[in-house]
Short mmCIF file of C-alpha atoms and ligand atoms in Angstrom, two decimals:
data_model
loop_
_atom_site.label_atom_id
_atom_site.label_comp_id
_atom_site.label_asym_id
_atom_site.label_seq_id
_atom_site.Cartn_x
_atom_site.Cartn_y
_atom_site.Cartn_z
CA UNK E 1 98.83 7.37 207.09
CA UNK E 2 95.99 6.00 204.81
CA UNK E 3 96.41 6.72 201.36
CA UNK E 4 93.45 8.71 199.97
CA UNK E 5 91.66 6.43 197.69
CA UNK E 6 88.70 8.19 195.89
CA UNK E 7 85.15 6.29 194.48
CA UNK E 8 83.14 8.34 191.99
CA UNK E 9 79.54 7.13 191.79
CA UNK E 10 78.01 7.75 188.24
CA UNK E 11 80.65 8.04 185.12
CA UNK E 12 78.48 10.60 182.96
CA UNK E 13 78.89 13.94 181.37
CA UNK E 14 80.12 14.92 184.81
CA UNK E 15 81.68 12.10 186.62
CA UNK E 16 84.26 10.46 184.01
CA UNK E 17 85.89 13.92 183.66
CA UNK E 18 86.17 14.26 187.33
CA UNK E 19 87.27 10.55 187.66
CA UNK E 20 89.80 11.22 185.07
CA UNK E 21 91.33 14.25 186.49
CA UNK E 22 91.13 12.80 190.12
CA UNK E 23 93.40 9.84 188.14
CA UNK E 24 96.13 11.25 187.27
CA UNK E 25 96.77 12.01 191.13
CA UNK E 26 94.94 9.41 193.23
CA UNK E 27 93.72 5.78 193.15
CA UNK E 28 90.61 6.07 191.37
CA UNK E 29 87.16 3.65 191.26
CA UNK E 30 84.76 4.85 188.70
CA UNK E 31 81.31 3.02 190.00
CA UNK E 32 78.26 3.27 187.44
CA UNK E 33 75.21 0.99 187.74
CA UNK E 34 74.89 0.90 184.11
CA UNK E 35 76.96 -2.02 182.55
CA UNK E 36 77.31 -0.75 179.06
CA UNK E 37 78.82 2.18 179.88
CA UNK E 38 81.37 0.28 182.50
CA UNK E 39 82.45 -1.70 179.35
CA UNK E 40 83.09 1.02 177.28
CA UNK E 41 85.28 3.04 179.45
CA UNK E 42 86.68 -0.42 180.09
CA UNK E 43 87.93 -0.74 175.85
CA UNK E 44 89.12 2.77 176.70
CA UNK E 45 85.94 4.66 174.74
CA UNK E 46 83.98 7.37 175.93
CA UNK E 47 80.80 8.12 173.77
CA UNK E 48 79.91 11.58 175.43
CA UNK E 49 83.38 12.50 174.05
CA UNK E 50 84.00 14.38 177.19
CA UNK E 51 87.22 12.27 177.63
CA UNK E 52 89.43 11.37 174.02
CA UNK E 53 90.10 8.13 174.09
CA UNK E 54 93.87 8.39 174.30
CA UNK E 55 93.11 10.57 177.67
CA UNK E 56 91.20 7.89 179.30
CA UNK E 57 93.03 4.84 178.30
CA UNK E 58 96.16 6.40 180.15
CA UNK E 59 94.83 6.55 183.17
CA UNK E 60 92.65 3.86 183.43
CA UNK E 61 93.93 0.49 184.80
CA UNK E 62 92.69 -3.32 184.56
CA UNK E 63 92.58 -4.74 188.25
CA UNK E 64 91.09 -2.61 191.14
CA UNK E 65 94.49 -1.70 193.30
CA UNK E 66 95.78 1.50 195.41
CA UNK E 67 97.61 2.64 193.31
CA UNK E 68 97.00 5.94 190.90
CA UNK E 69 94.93 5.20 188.02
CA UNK E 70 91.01 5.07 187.37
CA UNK E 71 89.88 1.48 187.28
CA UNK E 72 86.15 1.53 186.56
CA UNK E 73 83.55 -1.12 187.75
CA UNK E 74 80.00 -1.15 188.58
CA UNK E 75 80.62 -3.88 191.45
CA UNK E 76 80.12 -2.54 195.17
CA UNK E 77 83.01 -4.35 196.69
CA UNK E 78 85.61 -2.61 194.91
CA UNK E 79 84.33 0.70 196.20
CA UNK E 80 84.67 -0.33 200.02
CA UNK E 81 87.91 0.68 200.77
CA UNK E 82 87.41 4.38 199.49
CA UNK E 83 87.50 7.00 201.76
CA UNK E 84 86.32 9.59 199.80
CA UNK E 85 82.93 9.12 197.51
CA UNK E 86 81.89 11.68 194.95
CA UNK E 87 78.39 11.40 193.30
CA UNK E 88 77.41 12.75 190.19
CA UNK E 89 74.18 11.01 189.47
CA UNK E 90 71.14 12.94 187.39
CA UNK E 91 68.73 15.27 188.80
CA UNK E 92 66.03 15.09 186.46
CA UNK E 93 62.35 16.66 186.65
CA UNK E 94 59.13 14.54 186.03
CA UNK E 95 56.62 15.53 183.32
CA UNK E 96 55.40 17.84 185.66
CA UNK E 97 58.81 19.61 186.14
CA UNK E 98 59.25 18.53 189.67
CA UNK E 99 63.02 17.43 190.73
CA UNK E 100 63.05 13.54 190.75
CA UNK E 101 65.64 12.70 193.70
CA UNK E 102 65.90 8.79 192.69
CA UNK E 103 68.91 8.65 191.52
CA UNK E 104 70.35 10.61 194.45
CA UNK E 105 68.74 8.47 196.89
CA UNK E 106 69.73 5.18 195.19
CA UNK E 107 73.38 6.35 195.04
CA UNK E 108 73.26 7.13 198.45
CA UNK E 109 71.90 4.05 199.54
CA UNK E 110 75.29 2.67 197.23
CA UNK E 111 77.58 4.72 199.67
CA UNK E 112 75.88 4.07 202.64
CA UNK E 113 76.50 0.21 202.21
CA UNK E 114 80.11 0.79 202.36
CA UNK E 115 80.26 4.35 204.81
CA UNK E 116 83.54 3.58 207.28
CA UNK E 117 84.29 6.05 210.33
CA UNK E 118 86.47 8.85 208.51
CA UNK E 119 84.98 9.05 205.02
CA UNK E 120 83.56 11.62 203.52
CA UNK E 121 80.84 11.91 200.63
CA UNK E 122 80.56 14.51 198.72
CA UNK E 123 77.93 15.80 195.82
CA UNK E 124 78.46 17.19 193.35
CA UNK E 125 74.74 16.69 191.46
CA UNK E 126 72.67 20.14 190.75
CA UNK E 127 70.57 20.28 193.83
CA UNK E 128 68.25 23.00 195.35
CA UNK E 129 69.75 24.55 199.14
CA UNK E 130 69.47 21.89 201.50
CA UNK E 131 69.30 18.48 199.39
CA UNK E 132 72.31 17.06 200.53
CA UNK E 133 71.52 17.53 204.49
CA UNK E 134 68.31 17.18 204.46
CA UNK E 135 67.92 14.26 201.30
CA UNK E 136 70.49 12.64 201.31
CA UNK E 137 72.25 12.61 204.57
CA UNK E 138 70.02 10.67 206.44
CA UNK E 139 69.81 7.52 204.00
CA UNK E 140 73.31 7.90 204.38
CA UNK E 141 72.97 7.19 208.09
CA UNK E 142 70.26 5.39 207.93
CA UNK E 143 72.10 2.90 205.59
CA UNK E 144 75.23 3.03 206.64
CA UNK E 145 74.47 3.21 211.14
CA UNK E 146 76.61 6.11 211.54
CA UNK E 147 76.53 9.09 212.47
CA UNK E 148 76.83 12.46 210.70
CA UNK E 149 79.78 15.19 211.51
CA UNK E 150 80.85 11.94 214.28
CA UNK E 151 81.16 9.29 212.45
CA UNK E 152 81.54 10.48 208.69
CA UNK E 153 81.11 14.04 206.83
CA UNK E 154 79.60 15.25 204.01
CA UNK E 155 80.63 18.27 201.44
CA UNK E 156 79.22 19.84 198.44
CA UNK E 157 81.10 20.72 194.98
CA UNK E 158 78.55 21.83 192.21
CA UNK E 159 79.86 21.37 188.98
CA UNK E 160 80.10 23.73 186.08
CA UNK E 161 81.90 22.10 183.15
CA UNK E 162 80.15 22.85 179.86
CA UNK E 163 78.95 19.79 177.47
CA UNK E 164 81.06 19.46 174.19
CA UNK E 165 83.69 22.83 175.51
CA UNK E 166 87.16 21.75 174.91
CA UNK E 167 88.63 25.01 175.90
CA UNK E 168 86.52 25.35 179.74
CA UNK E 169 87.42 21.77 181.03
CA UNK E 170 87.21 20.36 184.68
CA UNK E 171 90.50 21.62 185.64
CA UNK E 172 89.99 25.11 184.76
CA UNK E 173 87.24 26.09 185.74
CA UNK E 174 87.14 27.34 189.65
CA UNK E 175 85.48 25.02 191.83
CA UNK E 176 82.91 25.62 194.49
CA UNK E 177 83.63 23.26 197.47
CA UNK E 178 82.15 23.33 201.15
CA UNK E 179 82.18 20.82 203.82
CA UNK E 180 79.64 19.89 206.72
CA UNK E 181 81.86 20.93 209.18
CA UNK E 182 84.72 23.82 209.10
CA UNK E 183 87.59 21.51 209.27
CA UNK E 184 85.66 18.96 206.59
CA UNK E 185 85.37 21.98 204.21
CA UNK E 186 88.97 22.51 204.37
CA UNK E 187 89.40 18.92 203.69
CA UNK E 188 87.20 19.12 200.60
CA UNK E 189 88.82 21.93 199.45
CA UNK E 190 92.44 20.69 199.42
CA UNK E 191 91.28 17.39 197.78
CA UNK E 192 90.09 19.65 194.89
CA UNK E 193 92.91 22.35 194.71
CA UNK E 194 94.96 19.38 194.47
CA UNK E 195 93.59 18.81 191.11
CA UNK E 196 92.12 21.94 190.02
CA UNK E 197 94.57 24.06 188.25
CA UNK E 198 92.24 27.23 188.35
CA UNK E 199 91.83 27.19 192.02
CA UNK E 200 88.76 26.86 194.57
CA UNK E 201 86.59 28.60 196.29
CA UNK E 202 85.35 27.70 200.14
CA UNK E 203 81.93 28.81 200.28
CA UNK E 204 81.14 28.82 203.97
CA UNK E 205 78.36 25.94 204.16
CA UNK E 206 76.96 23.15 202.15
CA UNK E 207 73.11 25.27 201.79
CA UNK E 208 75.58 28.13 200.32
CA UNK E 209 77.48 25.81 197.56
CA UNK E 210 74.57 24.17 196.51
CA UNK E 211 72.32 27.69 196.14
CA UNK E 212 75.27 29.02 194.56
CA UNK E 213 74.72 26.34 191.54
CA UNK E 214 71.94 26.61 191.27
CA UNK E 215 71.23 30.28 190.60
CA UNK E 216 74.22 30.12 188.15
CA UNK E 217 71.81 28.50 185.72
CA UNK E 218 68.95 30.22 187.08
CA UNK E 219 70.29 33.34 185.87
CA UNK E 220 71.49 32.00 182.94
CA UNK E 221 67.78 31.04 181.92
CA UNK E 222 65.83 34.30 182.98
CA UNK E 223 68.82 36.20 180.44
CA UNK E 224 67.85 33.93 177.31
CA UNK E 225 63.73 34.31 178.44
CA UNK E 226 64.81 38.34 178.09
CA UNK E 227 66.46 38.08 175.05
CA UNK E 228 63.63 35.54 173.72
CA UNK E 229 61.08 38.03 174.62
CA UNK E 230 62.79 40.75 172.83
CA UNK E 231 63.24 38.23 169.96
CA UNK E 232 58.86 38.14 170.08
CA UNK E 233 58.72 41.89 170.58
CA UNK E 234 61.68 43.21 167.63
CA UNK E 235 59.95 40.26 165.04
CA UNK E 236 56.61 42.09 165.55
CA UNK E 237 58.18 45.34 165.04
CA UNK E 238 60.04 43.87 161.69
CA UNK E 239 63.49 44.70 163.38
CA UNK E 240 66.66 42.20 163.26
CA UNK E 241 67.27 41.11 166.92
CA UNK E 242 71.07 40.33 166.62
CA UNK E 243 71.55 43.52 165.24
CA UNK E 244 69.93 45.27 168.02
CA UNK E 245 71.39 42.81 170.22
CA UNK E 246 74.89 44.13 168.52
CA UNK E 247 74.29 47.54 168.89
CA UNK E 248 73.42 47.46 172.70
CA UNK E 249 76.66 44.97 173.19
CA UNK E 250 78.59 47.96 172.51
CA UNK E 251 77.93 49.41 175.95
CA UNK E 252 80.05 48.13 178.56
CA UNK E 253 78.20 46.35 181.31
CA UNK E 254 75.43 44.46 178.56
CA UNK E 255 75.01 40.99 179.00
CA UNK E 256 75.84 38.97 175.48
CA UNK E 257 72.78 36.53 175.40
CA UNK E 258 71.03 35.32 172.54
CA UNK E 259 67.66 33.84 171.88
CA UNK E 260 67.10 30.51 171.31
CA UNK E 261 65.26 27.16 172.21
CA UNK E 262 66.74 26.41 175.78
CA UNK E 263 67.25 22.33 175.90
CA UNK E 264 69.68 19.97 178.20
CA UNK E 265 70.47 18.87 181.26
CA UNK E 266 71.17 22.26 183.15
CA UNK E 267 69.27 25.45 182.21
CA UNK E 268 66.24 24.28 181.40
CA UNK E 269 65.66 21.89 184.54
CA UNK E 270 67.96 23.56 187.42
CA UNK E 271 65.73 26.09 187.80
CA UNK E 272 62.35 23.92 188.67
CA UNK E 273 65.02 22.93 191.69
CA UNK E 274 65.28 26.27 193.82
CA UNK E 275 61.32 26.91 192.44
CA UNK E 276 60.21 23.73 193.90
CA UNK E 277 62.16 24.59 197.22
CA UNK E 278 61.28 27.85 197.61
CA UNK E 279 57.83 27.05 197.47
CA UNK E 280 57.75 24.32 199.82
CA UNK E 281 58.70 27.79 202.07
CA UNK E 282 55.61 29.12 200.67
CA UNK E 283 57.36 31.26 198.08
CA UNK E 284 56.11 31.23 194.54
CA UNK E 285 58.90 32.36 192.46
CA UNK E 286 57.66 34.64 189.71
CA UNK E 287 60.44 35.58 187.41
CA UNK E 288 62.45 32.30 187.71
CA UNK E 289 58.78 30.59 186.48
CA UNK E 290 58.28 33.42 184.47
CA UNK E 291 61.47 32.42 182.07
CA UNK E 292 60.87 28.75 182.21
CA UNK E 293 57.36 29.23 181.10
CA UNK E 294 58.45 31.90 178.33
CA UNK E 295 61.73 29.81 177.23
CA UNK E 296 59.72 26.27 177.02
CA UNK E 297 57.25 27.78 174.55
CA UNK E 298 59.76 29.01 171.55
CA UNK E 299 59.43 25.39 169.90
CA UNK E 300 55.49 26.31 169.90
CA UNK E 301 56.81 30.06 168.57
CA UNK E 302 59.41 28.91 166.38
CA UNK E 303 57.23 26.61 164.59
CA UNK E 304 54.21 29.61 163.90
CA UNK E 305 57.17 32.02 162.85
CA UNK E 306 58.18 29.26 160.11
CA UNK E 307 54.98 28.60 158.87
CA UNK E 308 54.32 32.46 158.13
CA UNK E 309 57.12 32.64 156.17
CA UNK E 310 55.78 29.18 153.93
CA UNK E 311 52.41 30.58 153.37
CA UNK E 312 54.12 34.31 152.87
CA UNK E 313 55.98 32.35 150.04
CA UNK E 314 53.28 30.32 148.83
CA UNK E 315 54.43 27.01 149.84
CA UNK E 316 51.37 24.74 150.38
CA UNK E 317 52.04 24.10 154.17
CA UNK E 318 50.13 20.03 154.03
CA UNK E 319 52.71 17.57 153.34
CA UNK E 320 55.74 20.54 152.57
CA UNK E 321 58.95 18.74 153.13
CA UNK E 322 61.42 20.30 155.72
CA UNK E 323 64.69 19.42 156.67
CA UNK E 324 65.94 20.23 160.47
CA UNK E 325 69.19 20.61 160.61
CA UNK E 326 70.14 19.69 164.15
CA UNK E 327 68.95 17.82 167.32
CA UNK E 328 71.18 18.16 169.44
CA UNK E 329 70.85 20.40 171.85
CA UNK E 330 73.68 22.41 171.34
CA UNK E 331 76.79 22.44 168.72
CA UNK E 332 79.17 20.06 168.64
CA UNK E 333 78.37 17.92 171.19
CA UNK E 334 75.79 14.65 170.70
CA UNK E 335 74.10 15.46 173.36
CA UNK E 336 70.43 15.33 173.11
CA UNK E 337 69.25 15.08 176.75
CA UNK E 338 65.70 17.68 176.88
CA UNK E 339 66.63 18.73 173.32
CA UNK E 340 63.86 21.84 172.74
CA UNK E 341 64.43 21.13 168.88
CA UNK E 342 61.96 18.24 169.67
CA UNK E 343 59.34 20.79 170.47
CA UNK E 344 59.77 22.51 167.04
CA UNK E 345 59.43 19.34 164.84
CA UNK E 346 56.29 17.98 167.12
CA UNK E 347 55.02 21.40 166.18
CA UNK E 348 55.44 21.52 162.92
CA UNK E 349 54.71 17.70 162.42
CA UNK E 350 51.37 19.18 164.23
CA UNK E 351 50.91 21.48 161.17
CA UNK E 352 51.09 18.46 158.63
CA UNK E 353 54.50 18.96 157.67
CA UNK E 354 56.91 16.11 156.60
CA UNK E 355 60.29 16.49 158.60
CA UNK E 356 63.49 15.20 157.88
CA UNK E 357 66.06 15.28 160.88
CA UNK E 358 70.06 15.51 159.92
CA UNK E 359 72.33 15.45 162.46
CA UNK E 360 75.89 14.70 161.56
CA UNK E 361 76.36 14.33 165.70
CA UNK E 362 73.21 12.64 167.07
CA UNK E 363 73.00 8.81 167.69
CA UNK E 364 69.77 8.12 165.56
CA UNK E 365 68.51 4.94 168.03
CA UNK E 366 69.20 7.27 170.71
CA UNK E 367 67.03 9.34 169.36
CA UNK E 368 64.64 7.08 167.83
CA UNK E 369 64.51 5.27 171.56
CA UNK E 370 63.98 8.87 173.50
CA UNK E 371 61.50 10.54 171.00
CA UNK E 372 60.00 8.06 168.70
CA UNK E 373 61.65 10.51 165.81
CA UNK E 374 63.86 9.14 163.22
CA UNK E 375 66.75 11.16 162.13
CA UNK E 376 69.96 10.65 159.88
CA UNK E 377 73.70 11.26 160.13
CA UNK E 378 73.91 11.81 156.49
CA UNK E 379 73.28 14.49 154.49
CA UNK E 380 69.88 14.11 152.62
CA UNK E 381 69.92 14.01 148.64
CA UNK E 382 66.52 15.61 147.99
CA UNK E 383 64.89 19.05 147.96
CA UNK E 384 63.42 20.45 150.57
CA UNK E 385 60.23 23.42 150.63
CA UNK E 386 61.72 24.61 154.14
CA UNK E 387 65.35 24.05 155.65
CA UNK E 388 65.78 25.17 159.14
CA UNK E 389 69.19 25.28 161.41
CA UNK E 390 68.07 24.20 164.71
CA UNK E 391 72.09 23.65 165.93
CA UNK E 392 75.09 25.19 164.98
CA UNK E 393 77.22 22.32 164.29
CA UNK E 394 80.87 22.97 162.13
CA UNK E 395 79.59 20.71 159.68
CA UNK E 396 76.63 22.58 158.55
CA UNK E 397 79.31 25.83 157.56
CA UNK E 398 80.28 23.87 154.47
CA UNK E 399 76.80 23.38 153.75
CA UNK E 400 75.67 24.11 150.04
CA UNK E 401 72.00 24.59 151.08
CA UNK E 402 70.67 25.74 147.10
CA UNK E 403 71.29 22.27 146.29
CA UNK E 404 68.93 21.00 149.02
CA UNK E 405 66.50 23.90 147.40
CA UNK E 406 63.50 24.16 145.53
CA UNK E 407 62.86 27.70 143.84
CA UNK E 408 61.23 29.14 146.72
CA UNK E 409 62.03 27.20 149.71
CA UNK E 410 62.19 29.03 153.09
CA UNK E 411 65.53 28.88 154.86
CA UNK E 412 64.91 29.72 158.77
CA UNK E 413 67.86 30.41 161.45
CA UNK E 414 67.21 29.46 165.23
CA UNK E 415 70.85 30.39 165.82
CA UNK E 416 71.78 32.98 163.86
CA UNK E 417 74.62 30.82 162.21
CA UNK E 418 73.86 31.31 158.51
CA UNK E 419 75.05 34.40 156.01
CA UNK E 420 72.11 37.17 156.22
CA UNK E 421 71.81 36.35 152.07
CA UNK E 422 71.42 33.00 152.95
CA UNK E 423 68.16 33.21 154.81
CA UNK E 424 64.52 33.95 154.82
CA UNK E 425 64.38 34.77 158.52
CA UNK E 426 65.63 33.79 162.20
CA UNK E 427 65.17 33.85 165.73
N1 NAD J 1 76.15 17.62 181.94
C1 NAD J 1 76.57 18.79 182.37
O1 NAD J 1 77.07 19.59 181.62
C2 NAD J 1 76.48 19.20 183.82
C3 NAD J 1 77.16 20.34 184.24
C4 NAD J 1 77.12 20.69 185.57
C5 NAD J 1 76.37 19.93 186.46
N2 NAD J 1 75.69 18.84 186.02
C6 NAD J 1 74.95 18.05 187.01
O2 NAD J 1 75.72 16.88 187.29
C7 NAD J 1 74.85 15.77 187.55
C8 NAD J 1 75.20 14.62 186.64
O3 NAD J 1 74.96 15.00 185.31
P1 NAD J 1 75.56 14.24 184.06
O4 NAD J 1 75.33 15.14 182.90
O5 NAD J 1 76.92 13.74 184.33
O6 NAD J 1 74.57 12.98 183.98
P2 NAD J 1 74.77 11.67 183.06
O7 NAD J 1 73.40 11.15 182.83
O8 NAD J 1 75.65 11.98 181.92
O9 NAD J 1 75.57 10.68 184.00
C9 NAD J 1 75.08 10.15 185.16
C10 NAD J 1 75.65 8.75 185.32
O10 NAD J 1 75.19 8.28 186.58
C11 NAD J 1 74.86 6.92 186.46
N3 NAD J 1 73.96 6.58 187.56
C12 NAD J 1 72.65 6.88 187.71
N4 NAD J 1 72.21 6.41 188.89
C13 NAD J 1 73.26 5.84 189.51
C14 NAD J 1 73.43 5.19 190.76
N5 NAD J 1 72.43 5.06 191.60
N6 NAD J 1 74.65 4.68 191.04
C15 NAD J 1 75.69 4.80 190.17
N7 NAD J 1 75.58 5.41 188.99
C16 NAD J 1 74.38 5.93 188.66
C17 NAD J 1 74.24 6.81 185.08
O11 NAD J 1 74.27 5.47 184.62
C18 NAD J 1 75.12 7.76 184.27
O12 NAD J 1 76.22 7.09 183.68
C19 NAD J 1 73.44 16.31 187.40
O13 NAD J 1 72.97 16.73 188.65
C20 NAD J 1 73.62 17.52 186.52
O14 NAD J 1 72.60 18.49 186.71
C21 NAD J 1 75.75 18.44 184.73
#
């Protein structure tokens, strides 16, 4: 019998966990176009800190072999003699929010160079219902000369880990898996329960696993639009949000969302996915477009909230000097991938304000290279007229914000992180 031997195409946020876990069991090729990051996980470093070091380096070995261990390359060779090939690749929008399959394609063109009789390739990439059949299938077989459910298979297995949570990792968190064919989904779903300590669930096609995905952060998104509407309608009303938000929490079956600017890879892009597919079928969405729209505009609303509370205090708006604290785009993590705290500071910049960006998390050329903003790790020494926590990071707890002060500066919370006594207003 052939000894599974697993390639994972695209080591980021999603696929070096995956290729980790898969490591400890199988024999492992972690294939990534991109050379720097090949050479990190090759010193045993992982800058999404997704992996510790110590995790990765004992599982990851020096010379491609079969045995178990993750050996990572970005050479196409030494994925040939996989037979199973998992891609986690981006799916980004354009400027116009509509998905940008590239990367999909491009990886599929990857596998297809290499597709033997027998494998199997499996997604695991947020799609909308039908991407992987329809998309990505036939390069596959266009590529590769073979054919689909004869020659090879194909399955789907969204994934649902959480940037910068230590607690929800790969492992235990239930996976989604499906297959093209009944006996192929069985096969994809042993390969995972054999790593996947909190189980699996079959879902009974590929369409159903991929829909399945992507309403999870569908829903999430049209929840935080609610609560960021009722944020706009309680602030008119001069009534604390999170303490309404508290009181209704007591009742059983409430939903715990909170407002806030909705950034990253996931929530604030999935959703463009199923809109864009559903109307190709001549369905215009209206609540899923509803939150997007609503959600993308709280930098713009964040930004006008701030600046009443300046000119309620006095503070000559032209030139006031603000400090953001946090770009991320959420705690802990240095993340910074569609970061919505880059709509508040173009906003306010808009307004003639002069921003300072500390974030004790963020790579600054990262940042510098993705938004033209420049931002610090270290904690500023002067005084700022308005101070505003964009990110909840650990660090900024400890924070002694009088001495980054003047007499009347305005304090603002996005997140709702700071002492009530501490602040002028928040979200
Ligand atoms: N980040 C998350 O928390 C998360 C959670 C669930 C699902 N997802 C989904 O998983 C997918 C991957 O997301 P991610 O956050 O890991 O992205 P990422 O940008 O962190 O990693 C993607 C990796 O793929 C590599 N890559 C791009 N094109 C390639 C190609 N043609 N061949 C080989 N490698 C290639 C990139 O160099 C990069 O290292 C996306 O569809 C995303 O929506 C992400």
């Amino acid at each position: 019998m052939i000894k599974d031997k697993i390639a994972i195409i695209g080591l980021g946020y999603v696929g070096l966990p995956l290729a980790r876990l898969f490591a400890t069991k199988y024999s492992v090729v972690g294939f990534d176009i991109n050379t720097d990051r090949i050479s990190e996980l090759i010193s045993g470093v992982d800058s999404t800190l997704e992996v510790d070091n110590e995790t990765l380096q004992s599982v990851l070995i020096a010379e491609d072999s079969d045995e178990i261990g993750l050996f990572c390359t970005n050479q196409l060779e030494k994925i040939k003699d996989c037979n199973y090939y998992i891609i986690t690749v981006p799916t980004p929008v354009d400027k116009n929010n509509r998905p940008i399959l590239t990367p999909l394609i491009k990886a599929s063109e990857t596998v297809g160079a290499v597709l033997k009789k027998g494998d199997i390739v499996i997604y695991e990439s947020t799609v909308y219902p039908g991407a992987t059949e329809e998309d990505c299938v036939p390069i596959l077989e266009k590529v590769s000369e073979l054919q689909f459910n004869i020659d090879f298979y194909a399955g789907y297995s969204p994934e649902r880990i959480n940037p910068g949570d230590k607690e929800h990792t790969v492992e235990k968190i239930l996976k989604v898996t499906s297959g093209s064919t009944p006996k192929i989904g069985e096969k994809v779903n042993d390969l995972y329960k054999s790593v996947i300590t909190a189980g699996t669930h079959l879902a009974p096609t590929i369409k159903v696993a991929e829909a399945s995905k992507v309403i999870e952060n569908s829903q999430r998104d049209i929840n935080i639009a609610f609560v960021n509407e009722l944020a706009k309608i309680f602030n008119l009303l001069d009534i604390n949000t999170h303490d309404v938000l508290e009181a209704a929490g007591t009742k059983w079956n409430f939903l715990p969302f909170k407002p806030g600017l909705v950034g990253g890879h996931c929530i604030g892009v999935d959703p463009y996915y199923l809109a864009q597919k559903a109307q190709e079928y001549g369905y215009h969405p209206e609540i899923i477009l509803a939150g997007r729209r609503l959600n993308d505009g709280m930098g713009d609303y964040v930004a006008s909230e701030i600046l009443k509370c300046m000119i309620k205090k006095n503070i000559p708006v032209n030139g006031a000097k603000v400090l953001i604290l946090g770009i991320t785009f959420k705690e802990n993590c240095p993340d910074v991938r569609n970061t919505k705290v880059v709509d508040l500071v173009i906003a306010l910049k808009d307004y003639g304000l002069d921003i300072t960006i500390y974030d004790p998390w963020a790579n600054s050329d990262e940042i510098l290279n993705e938004f033209s903003l420049k931002s610090t790790n270290s904690l500023p020494k002067q005084k700022f007229d308005a101070i505003i926590l964009t990110v909840a990071h650990n660090e900024f707890k400890a924070l002694d914000l009088e001495s980054l002060s003047n007499l009347k500066s305005v304090v603002y919370d996005v997140k709702n992180f700071l002492p009530k006594n501490k602040k002028d207003k928040g979200l």
